[in-house]
XYZ file of C-alpha atoms in Angstrom:
699
model
C 128.082 116.183 70.905
C 127.166 119.954 70.824
C 129.475 122.537 72.443
C 127.329 122.925 75.632
C 127.397 119.207 76.156
C 131.077 119.130 75.737
C 131.471 121.925 78.274
C 129.261 120.169 80.847
C 131.091 116.767 80.231
C 134.498 118.673 80.955
C 132.916 120.390 83.958
C 131.659 116.952 85.236
C 135.176 115.467 84.792
C 136.603 118.378 86.678
C 134.179 117.891 89.526
C 134.838 114.205 89.839
C 138.650 114.875 89.755
C 138.293 117.246 92.633
C 136.142 114.696 94.466
C 138.910 112.161 93.826
C 141.381 114.559 95.475
C 139.155 114.890 98.524
C 138.693 111.118 98.647
C 142.571 110.684 98.512
C 142.927 113.298 101.262
C 140.253 111.502 103.435
C 141.690 108.006 102.835
C 145.130 109.335 103.803
C 143.692 110.684 106.943
C 141.893 107.454 107.697
C 145.098 105.468 107.178
C 146.989 107.858 109.630
C 144.395 107.597 112.316
C 144.428 103.782 111.934
C 148.333 103.823 112.310
C 148.159 106.162 115.278
C 145.584 103.823 116.964
C 147.633 100.679 116.341
C 150.885 102.486 117.626
C 149.089 103.686 120.644
C 147.497 100.205 121.314
C 150.909 98.554 120.892
C 152.539 100.998 123.234
C 149.917 100.308 125.894
C 150.437 96.656 125.548
C 154.264 97.010 125.919
C 154.324 99.501 128.574
C 151.178 98.471 130.682
C 153.304 97.510 133.779
C 155.146 100.860 133.906
C 151.859 103.018 133.516
C 149.848 104.359 136.264
C 145.989 104.423 136.125
C 145.874 108.013 134.849
C 148.266 107.351 131.947
C 146.176 104.342 130.917
C 142.896 106.303 131.106
C 144.547 109.026 129.054
C 145.652 106.674 126.265
C 142.251 105.067 126.181
C 140.611 108.473 125.896
C 143.116 109.218 123.026
C 142.222 106.005 121.103
C 138.466 106.703 121.555
C 138.968 110.254 120.161
C 140.891 109.027 117.123
C 138.152 106.320 116.541
C 135.371 108.996 116.683
C 137.339 111.214 114.344
C 137.762 108.249 111.944
C 134.047 107.574 112.032
C 133.243 111.059 110.918
C 135.771 110.717 108.120
C 134.183 107.409 107.030
C 130.850 109.085 106.743
C 132.502 111.728 104.583
C 134.090 108.960 102.514
C 130.647 107.368 101.917
C 129.275 110.703 100.869
C 132.140 111.496 98.496
C 131.845 107.954 96.858
C 128.044 108.692 96.266
C 128.910 112.069 94.883
C 131.297 110.700 92.412
C 128.709 108.503 90.858
C 126.217 111.426 90.567
C 127.431 114.738 91.698
C 124.452 116.844 90.666
C 121.261 116.861 88.554
C 120.651 120.466 87.889
C 122.133 123.793 86.996
C 120.946 127.447 87.004
C 122.941 130.505 86.194
C 121.824 133.316 88.369
C 122.610 137.001 87.735
C 122.087 138.933 90.904
C 120.507 142.323 90.923
C 122.667 145.140 91.371
C 122.349 147.176 94.735
C 119.299 149.509 94.394
C 118.114 147.913 91.299
C 114.484 146.877 91.096
C 112.193 145.242 88.483
C 113.742 143.804 85.271
C 117.308 144.135 84.584
C 118.344 146.666 81.967
C 119.493 145.400 78.592
C 123.098 146.572 79.329
C 123.030 144.615 82.693
C 121.681 141.475 80.919
C 124.436 141.620 78.422
C 127.187 141.819 81.077
C 128.943 138.722 82.139
C 128.371 137.818 85.911
C 125.580 135.218 85.880
C 126.807 132.560 88.260
C 126.536 128.851 87.591
C 124.929 127.004 90.540
C 124.942 123.279 90.458
C 122.438 121.405 92.496
C 122.776 117.947 93.976
C 121.721 115.634 96.706
C 124.733 116.644 98.831
C 126.950 119.736 98.780
C 130.660 119.516 97.753
C 133.140 122.077 98.636
C 136.569 122.082 97.301
C 138.311 123.165 100.497
C 141.681 123.542 98.932
C 140.396 126.243 96.483
C 137.571 127.582 98.870
C 135.055 126.854 96.096
C 131.493 125.339 96.254
C 131.151 123.112 93.352
C 127.854 121.383 94.244
C 124.936 123.071 96.278
C 122.753 120.899 98.576
C 119.321 120.689 97.206
C 117.952 122.060 100.515
C 120.152 125.133 100.424
C 118.218 128.479 99.963
C 119.906 129.206 96.614
C 118.957 125.794 95.354
C 115.279 126.462 95.583
C 115.455 128.518 92.525
C 115.911 125.349 90.462
C 112.524 124.147 91.574
C 110.669 127.485 91.536
C 111.711 129.337 88.581
C 112.206 129.197 84.761
C 114.450 131.457 82.821
C 113.584 135.041 83.875
C 113.173 136.918 87.081
C 113.971 134.850 90.161
C 114.626 135.154 93.886
C 115.484 133.278 96.955
C 115.596 133.923 100.731
C 119.125 133.862 102.050
C 119.861 134.248 105.757
C 120.741 137.838 105.094
C 117.413 138.456 103.366
C 115.751 138.275 99.982
C 118.146 138.084 97.001
C 116.570 139.109 93.659
C 117.985 138.561 90.122
C 117.451 136.625 86.930
C 118.019 133.007 85.698
C 119.961 133.230 82.541
C 120.119 129.383 82.021
C 118.576 126.344 83.350
C 119.840 122.733 82.657
C 118.885 119.360 83.909
C 121.195 116.333 84.023
C 120.959 112.565 84.467
C 124.242 111.215 85.820
C 124.630 107.755 86.748
C 127.750 105.681 87.756
C 129.794 108.753 86.792
C 128.392 108.974 83.384
C 126.325 111.782 81.856
C 123.324 110.142 80.236
C 121.181 113.038 79.590
C 121.372 116.851 79.471
C 118.315 119.048 78.722
C 118.105 122.808 78.282
C 115.057 123.729 80.263
C 112.766 126.528 79.056
C 109.729 124.594 80.083
C 108.307 123.512 83.380
C 110.947 121.836 85.552
C 111.927 118.264 85.018
C 109.024 117.419 82.709
C 111.052 115.017 80.540
C 113.196 113.797 83.377
C 109.966 113.157 85.481
C 108.449 111.077 82.600
C 111.441 108.993 82.337
C 111.680 108.351 86.034
C 108.003 107.557 86.307
C 108.326 105.076 83.551
C 111.139 103.156 85.392
C 110.466 99.974 87.269
C 109.663 99.960 91.052
C 112.445 99.180 93.417
C 112.964 97.563 96.895
C 111.885 100.932 98.605
C 110.763 104.403 98.205
C 113.001 106.522 96.056
C 114.189 109.919 96.633
C 112.713 112.618 94.402
C 115.063 115.499 94.696
C 115.701 115.672 90.856
C 112.000 115.676 90.135
C 110.352 117.847 92.879
C 107.601 119.979 91.541
C 106.937 123.548 92.428
C 104.005 122.815 94.728
C 105.823 119.996 96.299
C 108.766 122.172 96.956
C 106.728 124.774 98.760
C 105.441 122.032 101.263
C 108.880 120.779 101.749
C 110.466 124.091 102.603
C 107.556 125.247 104.843
C 109.541 125.990 107.960
C 106.846 127.891 109.754
C 103.859 125.517 110.051
C 103.344 124.312 113.524
C 100.849 121.576 112.320
C 101.020 120.830 108.543
C 98.199 118.663 107.161
C 98.812 117.250 103.669
C 95.853 116.001 101.885
C 97.117 114.057 98.848
C 95.528 111.901 96.283
C 96.762 108.355 95.508
C 100.075 108.621 93.914
C 100.771 112.289 94.629
C 103.934 111.426 96.512
C 102.786 112.810 99.949
C 104.866 110.345 101.969
C 108.016 111.007 99.977
C 107.336 114.807 100.227
C 106.883 114.482 104.021
C 110.217 112.539 104.323
C 111.915 115.161 102.116
C 110.422 117.825 104.356
C 111.835 116.157 107.414
C 115.346 116.143 105.644
C 114.978 119.848 104.836
C 114.072 120.678 108.439
C 117.110 118.741 109.709
C 119.185 120.781 107.171
C 117.455 124.140 108.080
C 117.443 123.725 111.826
C 120.543 121.638 112.294
C 121.403 123.376 115.489
C 118.090 122.672 117.036
C 116.858 119.530 115.539
C 118.396 116.068 114.955
C 117.224 112.749 113.745
C 116.781 111.429 117.248
C 114.242 114.364 117.868
C 111.877 112.962 115.168
C 109.311 110.281 115.355
C 107.220 108.613 112.593
C 104.030 106.878 113.382
C 103.701 104.347 110.428
C 100.830 102.039 109.506
C 102.724 98.702 109.729
C 106.359 97.422 109.758
C 106.429 96.581 105.952
C 105.685 100.364 105.187
C 108.359 101.375 107.792
C 110.878 99.167 105.972
C 109.796 100.451 102.478
C 110.349 104.178 103.437
C 113.423 103.483 105.658
C 116.133 104.230 102.977
C 114.798 107.725 102.002
C 116.528 109.732 104.641
C 119.760 107.966 104.700
C 119.971 108.499 100.846
C 119.363 112.098 101.583
C 122.357 112.268 103.924
C 120.431 112.005 107.203
C 120.314 109.363 109.885
C 117.288 107.159 110.069
C 114.734 108.369 112.468
C 112.596 106.433 115.009
C 109.213 104.943 114.057
C 106.435 103.208 115.902
C 103.074 101.842 115.091
C 99.851 103.116 116.675
C 99.210 99.894 118.585
C 102.810 99.919 119.989
C 102.474 103.276 121.112
C 99.053 102.479 122.878
C 100.617 99.524 124.624
C 103.391 101.830 125.925
C 100.843 104.444 127.183
C 98.728 101.728 128.867
C 102.048 100.091 130.312
C 101.031 96.665 129.054
C 98.197 96.266 131.310
C 95.493 95.824 128.774
C 94.858 93.333 126.083
C 93.309 94.842 122.955
C 92.527 94.023 119.422
C 94.829 95.563 116.617
C 93.703 97.721 113.771
C 94.639 94.914 111.504
C 92.447 92.406 113.479
C 89.483 94.921 113.542
C 89.819 95.345 109.814
C 90.002 91.623 109.249
C 86.892 91.015 111.271
C 84.915 93.662 109.472
C 85.743 92.295 106.081
C 85.106 88.676 107.074
C 81.825 89.206 108.917
C 80.461 92.713 107.777
C 79.250 92.964 111.553
C 76.694 95.731 111.621
C 76.871 95.948 115.391
C 80.540 96.217 115.341
C 80.390 98.895 112.546
C 77.848 100.859 114.822
C 80.284 100.773 117.781
C 83.305 101.834 115.647
C 81.392 104.661 114.217
C 80.012 105.869 117.574
C 83.542 106.122 118.883
C 85.070 107.720 115.879
C 83.414 111.138 116.010
C 84.090 114.659 117.282
C 80.828 114.248 119.408
C 82.182 111.231 121.237
C 85.446 113.095 122.164
C 82.987 115.883 123.655
C 81.029 113.291 125.550
C 84.162 112.011 127.118
C 85.128 115.556 128.224
C 81.563 115.858 129.823
C 81.926 112.466 131.543
C 85.171 113.596 132.995
C 83.431 116.672 134.419
C 80.866 114.416 135.900
C 83.539 112.330 137.480
C 85.261 115.369 138.823
C 82.029 116.597 140.463
C 81.923 113.296 142.448
C 85.639 112.921 142.965
C 85.947 114.585 146.383
C 83.803 114.377 149.431
C 85.164 117.131 151.924
C 84.893 116.693 155.588
C 86.260 118.775 158.687
C 89.593 117.609 160.012
C 90.422 117.929 163.601
C 93.554 117.636 165.618
C 93.008 118.171 169.336
C 90.909 121.287 169.834
C 92.046 122.665 166.365
C 90.065 122.287 163.209
C 90.396 122.734 159.434
C 86.856 123.079 158.050
C 85.539 121.080 155.041
C 84.915 124.175 152.871
C 88.691 124.870 152.945
C 89.302 121.330 151.414
C 86.592 121.680 148.989
C 87.664 125.143 147.507
C 91.331 124.089 147.288
C 90.380 120.729 145.472
C 88.576 122.747 142.834
C 91.385 125.241 142.800
C 93.940 122.694 141.666
C 91.804 120.939 139.189
C 94.310 120.986 136.463
C 96.773 118.789 138.443
C 96.885 115.144 138.349
C 95.360 113.259 141.372
C 98.594 112.545 143.289
C 99.883 116.134 142.637
C 96.620 117.459 143.576
C 96.612 115.603 146.916
C 100.214 116.832 147.654
C 99.246 120.372 146.892
C 96.199 120.220 149.067
C 98.228 118.869 151.952
C 100.691 121.712 151.600
C 98.140 124.335 151.460
C 96.426 122.901 154.455
C 99.452 122.804 156.606
C 100.083 126.471 155.641
C 96.551 127.530 156.556
C 96.796 125.646 159.891
C 100.155 127.486 160.721
C 98.643 130.921 159.799
C 95.471 130.254 161.855
C 96.895 128.487 164.857
C 100.474 129.871 164.848
C 102.165 126.458 165.054
C 103.558 123.719 162.776
C 101.963 120.405 162.591
C 103.730 117.616 164.418
C 104.895 114.615 162.236
C 101.936 112.313 163.306
C 99.505 115.168 162.657
C 100.921 115.555 159.195
C 100.495 111.918 158.566
C 97.053 111.945 159.680
C 96.137 114.997 157.725
C 97.417 113.315 154.455
C 95.532 110.196 155.338
C 92.323 112.111 155.964
C 92.552 114.000 152.557
C 93.148 110.701 150.650
C 89.993 109.370 152.325
C 88.126 112.322 150.976
C 89.253 111.533 147.330
C 86.664 109.216 145.681
C 88.832 107.430 143.142
C 88.020 104.616 140.812
C 90.027 102.367 138.792
C 90.567 103.288 135.030
C 88.792 100.116 133.884
C 85.720 100.818 136.059
C 85.709 104.389 134.847
C 85.911 103.416 131.316
C 83.062 100.916 131.628
C 81.066 103.413 133.589
C 81.349 105.810 130.574
C 78.953 103.751 128.666
C 76.610 103.327 131.556
C 76.623 107.077 132.149
C 75.841 107.526 128.440
C 72.960 105.197 128.647
C 74.447 103.103 125.949
C 76.040 100.074 127.619
C 75.845 97.971 124.427
C 78.588 100.179 122.976
C 81.164 98.498 125.308
C 81.746 94.871 124.164
C 85.152 93.515 125.144
C 85.633 89.819 124.063
C 87.520 87.459 126.440
C 89.006 90.297 128.338
C 90.271 91.891 125.150
C 89.337 95.380 124.163
C 88.093 96.238 120.652
C 90.567 98.492 118.879
C 87.949 101.308 118.781
C 88.052 101.327 122.639
C 91.897 101.743 122.890
C 92.319 105.474 122.279
C 89.097 106.611 124.014
C 90.573 104.663 127.034
C 93.955 106.295 126.816
C 92.264 109.749 126.356
C 90.271 109.029 129.659
C 93.480 108.059 131.343
C 95.190 111.228 130.168
C 92.319 113.257 131.729
C 92.034 111.251 134.902
C 95.506 110.105 135.762
C 97.919 111.332 133.289
C 100.443 109.046 131.530
C 104.108 108.662 131.666
C 105.176 109.513 128.109
C 108.603 107.972 127.215
C 108.722 109.982 123.935
C 108.060 113.477 125.429
C 111.336 114.712 124.026
C 110.129 114.416 120.372
C 110.330 117.773 118.550
C 108.692 116.693 115.306
C 105.970 114.079 114.756
C 105.199 112.694 111.395
C 101.872 110.750 111.063
C 101.042 108.842 107.876
C 97.680 107.486 106.727
C 95.905 110.189 108.811
C 92.561 109.068 107.502
C 92.532 105.738 109.387
C 92.754 107.478 112.882
C 89.823 108.899 114.694
C 89.448 112.238 116.397
C 90.338 110.367 119.743
C 93.673 109.354 118.219
C 94.462 112.963 117.521
C 93.197 114.136 120.824
C 95.714 111.788 122.442
C 98.553 112.711 120.167
C 97.956 116.442 120.650
C 98.204 115.946 124.438
C 101.285 113.693 124.156
C 103.298 115.623 121.711
C 103.328 119.415 122.135
C 105.629 119.836 119.108
C 105.524 120.493 115.338
C 103.691 117.850 113.307
C 103.367 116.791 109.715
C 100.182 114.834 108.941
C 99.265 113.274 105.676
C 96.828 111.113 104.021
C 94.041 110.614 101.590
C 90.328 110.474 102.613
C 89.610 108.309 99.543
C 91.957 105.664 100.900
C 90.306 104.981 104.216
C 90.326 101.219 105.021
C 87.193 101.722 107.067
C 85.146 104.769 106.244
C 83.367 104.673 109.631
C 86.498 104.672 111.687
C 88.603 107.613 110.374
C 88.954 111.471 110.482
C 88.605 114.125 107.740
C 91.285 116.777 107.492
C 88.527 119.020 109.121
C 88.382 116.828 112.166
C 92.121 116.873 112.580
C 92.234 120.689 112.207
C 89.550 121.001 114.788
C 91.299 118.737 117.325
C 94.803 119.938 116.801
C 93.867 123.696 116.050
C 95.821 123.429 112.706
C 95.796 125.672 109.646
C 93.806 124.554 106.468
C 95.381 121.565 104.861
C 97.656 121.849 101.747
C 96.327 119.751 98.738
C 98.282 117.545 96.388
C 95.951 116.805 93.443
C 98.362 115.481 90.777
C 98.876 111.796 90.656
C 102.317 110.568 89.363
C 102.321 106.911 90.300
C 99.979 105.030 87.746
C 99.568 105.315 84.070
C 96.641 107.352 82.776
C 94.800 104.072 81.781
C 95.184 102.646 85.393
C 94.097 106.042 86.917
C 90.945 106.254 84.771
C 90.089 102.741 85.659
C 90.465 103.584 89.389
C 88.619 106.760 89.153
C 85.595 105.045 87.687
C 85.616 102.918 90.893
C 85.776 105.898 93.175
C 85.347 109.247 91.446
C 87.445 112.185 92.668
C 86.951 115.471 90.660
C 90.233 116.943 92.185
C 92.527 114.182 91.090
C 94.607 114.962 88.002
C 96.432 112.041 86.602
C 99.780 112.536 84.846
C 99.632 111.702 81.090
C 102.003 108.808 81.102
C 100.438 105.946 78.992
C 100.614 102.141 79.376
C 98.421 99.099 78.755
C 94.829 99.363 79.682
C 93.757 97.442 82.739
C 92.442 93.976 81.976
C 89.368 92.426 83.601
C 89.454 88.626 83.279
C 86.463 86.368 83.857
C 87.265 82.986 85.420
C 85.223 80.016 86.637
C 86.447 78.397 89.784
C 89.558 78.485 91.919
C 91.675 76.474 89.520
C 91.166 78.788 86.666
C 91.925 81.710 88.798
C 95.201 80.039 89.973
C 96.129 79.240 86.508
C 95.506 82.739 85.184
C 97.561 84.278 88.242
C 100.399 81.818 87.481
C 100.439 82.881 83.849
C 100.537 86.584 84.943
C 103.438 85.909 87.390
C 105.413 84.072 84.667
C 104.939 86.959 82.300
C 106.130 89.351 85.056
C 109.176 87.272 85.667
C 110.019 87.303 82.047
C 109.630 91.165 81.989
C 111.970 94.053 83.104
C 109.518 94.697 85.987
C 110.698 94.064 89.494
C 107.569 94.104 91.758
C 104.181 92.470 91.484
C 101.515 92.443 94.105
C 98.614 90.069 94.249
C 96.205 92.044 96.435
C 93.342 90.144 98.102
C 90.451 91.389 100.142
C 91.118 89.582 103.430
C 94.154 88.006 105.133
C 92.426 84.657 105.092
C 91.766 84.887 101.293
C 95.360 86.003 100.831
C 96.716 82.912 102.875
C 94.343 80.544 101.067
C 95.463 81.974 97.609
C 99.066 81.699 98.672
C 98.764 78.145 99.511
C 97.185 77.326 96.139
C 99.981 79.331 94.228
C 102.679 77.554 96.025
C 101.116 74.213 95.251
C 101.033 75.273 91.544
C 104.752 76.103 91.719
C 104.448 79.938 91.923
C 107.029 81.533 94.061
C 105.459 84.476 95.952
C 105.911 85.732 99.519
C 102.927 86.181 101.715
C 102.703 89.412 103.807
C 100.728 89.474 107.088
C 100.554 91.579 110.244
C 103.985 90.049 111.471
C 105.889 90.850 108.243
C 108.650 93.343 108.626
C 110.256 93.884 105.265
C 109.533 95.004 101.762
C 111.188 93.136 98.855
C 111.100 92.808 95.180
C 109.570 89.871 93.179
C 105.954 88.640 93.740
C 104.053 88.929 96.912
C 100.517 88.254 98.014
C 98.918 90.669 100.563
C 95.763 92.691 101.394
C 94.993 96.146 100.344
C 95.329 97.145 103.957
C 98.971 96.073 104.039
C 99.682 97.498 100.438
C 98.763 101.084 101.432
C 101.407 103.435 100.839
C 103.410 100.976 98.612
C 103.651 100.832 94.891
C 104.467 98.099 92.437
C 105.177 97.671 88.756
C 102.351 95.276 88.322
C 99.150 94.417 90.456
C 96.622 91.559 90.190
C 93.452 91.745 91.887
C 92.553 88.017 92.339
C 88.857 88.205 92.982
C 86.637 91.266 92.141
C 83.390 89.224 91.792
C 80.005 90.262 92.836
C 80.054 87.960 95.970
C 83.339 89.240 97.214
C 83.202 93.094 96.653
C 79.863 94.749 97.476
C 80.165 97.270 100.212
C 81.552 100.842 100.419
C 84.383 99.410 102.449
C 85.012 97.021 99.662
C 84.969 99.996 97.150
C 87.714 101.804 98.960
C 89.932 98.733 99.226
C 89.451 97.969 95.494
C 90.470 101.547 94.808
C 93.587 101.343 96.929
C 94.545 97.926 95.305
C 94.175 99.402 91.786
C 96.128 102.636 92.665
C 99.114 100.574 93.819
C 99.849 99.635 90.235
C 102.502 101.748 88.286
C 102.404 100.105 84.817
C 100.086 97.199 84.656
C 96.684 96.117 86.272
C 94.888 92.891 85.936
C 91.574 92.309 87.791
C 90.226 88.861 87.874
C 86.543 87.951 88.739
C 85.633 84.405 89.817
C 82.239 84.511 88.372
C 80.035 87.477 87.891
C 82.017 90.738 88.198
C 81.387 93.117 91.087
C 79.165 96.116 90.396
C 81.826 98.284 91.786
C 83.968 97.678 88.758
C 83.674 100.208 85.845
C 80.687 99.490 83.626
C 82.694 99.659 80.482
C 84.676 96.714 81.673
C-alpha cells in the first residue's frame, strides 16, 4: 500500500470512529427518551385518579414531544449507519485565492500550505463535539468543484458570492461496507474509471443513485436553480430520469426553507416505473414524493364522471389492429393546430353564451345593453362567478340610478332572470358539438359510452375553459413529467393551466410509443413558454455493441454511446412456437447461472406477452408477467411489452419475435428500438420465420 493510500485509510478509520462516537451519543439519547416515556406512562397509570384533565393532557403532550424527538434521532441514526458503510466517494483539495488576487496563483502561493481537503459524500457529517465538517453533502456549493473541475483553477458559488482558487489534488474512492476498495488519483475527466466499473455492474431491483459518477453536463442540469420550466431531451440510456430525481434532491436541499417533499409531484408512465424509481430520493436522504399517472389525474379532474380508455389500452389496440381510422383520429387531436381550434370553438360558444334582455321591477328597468356589456367585461371568470359578479354590478347600478336598494324578492328575481339569459350546455354536449362545429363528426367515436384516450385531455381542456376544475393538487410547487414524448400538446395545455409552478420535463423523441400521438420539445416549449431544451447525448446504459445494433434500427446522429464492450447482439432464427419457447428457456437458464440479476423478455403486444408467458410456464420457466395492473419492479425474469419496459433497464433482454409478420410499421420500429435499448449487457433477438426488415441488414 502506497503512502497516500495509507493516509487515506487512516483518515477513513478516523471518520468512522467519529461516526461511531455520534452513533453512541444518539443511541444514548434514544435510550434516555425511551426511559422517560416509560416513566411518564407508568406515572400516569399510577396517579391517574389523582390527576385533573389538564395534568393528564400536559403529560400526554410531553410523551408526544419525546416521541417526536426520538423519531428525529432515529432518522439521524439511520443516516449515520449508512455513512459508516460509505462515508464519502471523493476528495478535492482547494486552495482559496487570497483577497485581491486574480488570475493564476503565484508560484510562492502555490507552494504555501493551506489547500483544504474537502471530502464529498451522499450526506454531510459534522463532528459537533469538535465543530468540524468531515464530509460535505454532494449538493453543497463547495462540493460542485468535484464534478466541474480537474486539477487547476476552480471556483464555486457560495451564499456570500463566488469563491475562486485552485484544486491542488483530486481523488476518488469506492468504499463499501466500511472498506476502501479503490482509490484513484484523478488528473483525467472525473469518474471515468469508476464510471466504467459501475456501468459494468449488474442491474438491481431499482434505479440507483449516481452521485459518485455525475458528469459535468449532468451536474449543470441538476444544479440549475433558476429555470422555471426545464426540458431535458435525453437519448436512451443518458440517465435523464436519474438526473431529474437528483435535481429534485438538489432543489430540496437548496430551497429547504421553501420546498419540501410534499410540495413535489411526479407524473409517471405506470406503477412499475414508479416503483422502480421509488428508492432514489430516500437513498439521497429525502422523503419519497407523491406520484400519479396521467389517467389517474384525468379521472380526478373529471370527478369520475366519464369512462375512458387508458393510454395502455389505446396502445394495445393500435398494435393489435393497426387501425388507420384510429390513427387518424389520434393524430388529429395531437397537434398544436387542434389546441388552437378548441380555443376558437370556445370563442364561438362564448359569443352564443348570453342572450341579454331588459329586466323590470315595477316601473324601474335595467336595460339589456347593461347585462350584455358586463357579461363581456367579466369574460375571464368562470360561469358561476360571472353570474354572481353580474348580479352585484346590476344591484349597484340599480341603486345609483333609482336611489334605492332592491328588496329581497327583487334580488331573487334579478338573479333568476340573469341565469335565464345564460345559454349553458353540458360539457358532454359541448365536446360532441366541437366536432360538428369543425365539420368533422367522424373524429369523435366513443365506444359503448367510453371515450377514446385521445379525447380525454381535449375534453379536460374544454372543461377548464368553460367551467374550470377543482384541482386537488394546486399546492404543488414542482412538477416532474417523465416520458414527455408520449403526451400531446393538449396534455401540456392542461398541465400548464393546472400547475403554475416550476417544472422538470424529460423524455426522448426516439422513444415515442405512438409517433402520431406525442409532442416534440418544440411543441412543449410553445405551449408552456419554456426555454430551449437541454440535451443529453451520451448513452451510458448499453454496451457499445448493443447501441450500434439499436442505432441501425433507429439512427440518431446525436447519440454518443459510451465505449464499454460486451457480447454482440445475437439474432436467432426459429421455426414455430415450440422452437422459440425452447430457445427462450435456454436463455433463461443461462441467465440464472450467470451473475446477472435481471432479464426482460419484451414482446410487442400484451396479448403476445400473455400467450408467451403461458407457454414458458408450461415449459417450466419461472418468469413474472407484467401488465397494466402490475405495481412493482423485481429482479429475476419478467415478460412484458416495450410500453411497460420504458424507463427501465435490465442486464439481459430477449426480443421473442422480431419476424417480418410481427414488426413492420414505424410504430413497431420505435418499440423495437425501445426494447433493444433496455439491455445493459446482453441482447438476444429471436425471429419466428423471416426476420423483420427493421432489423440491421448485417444481422
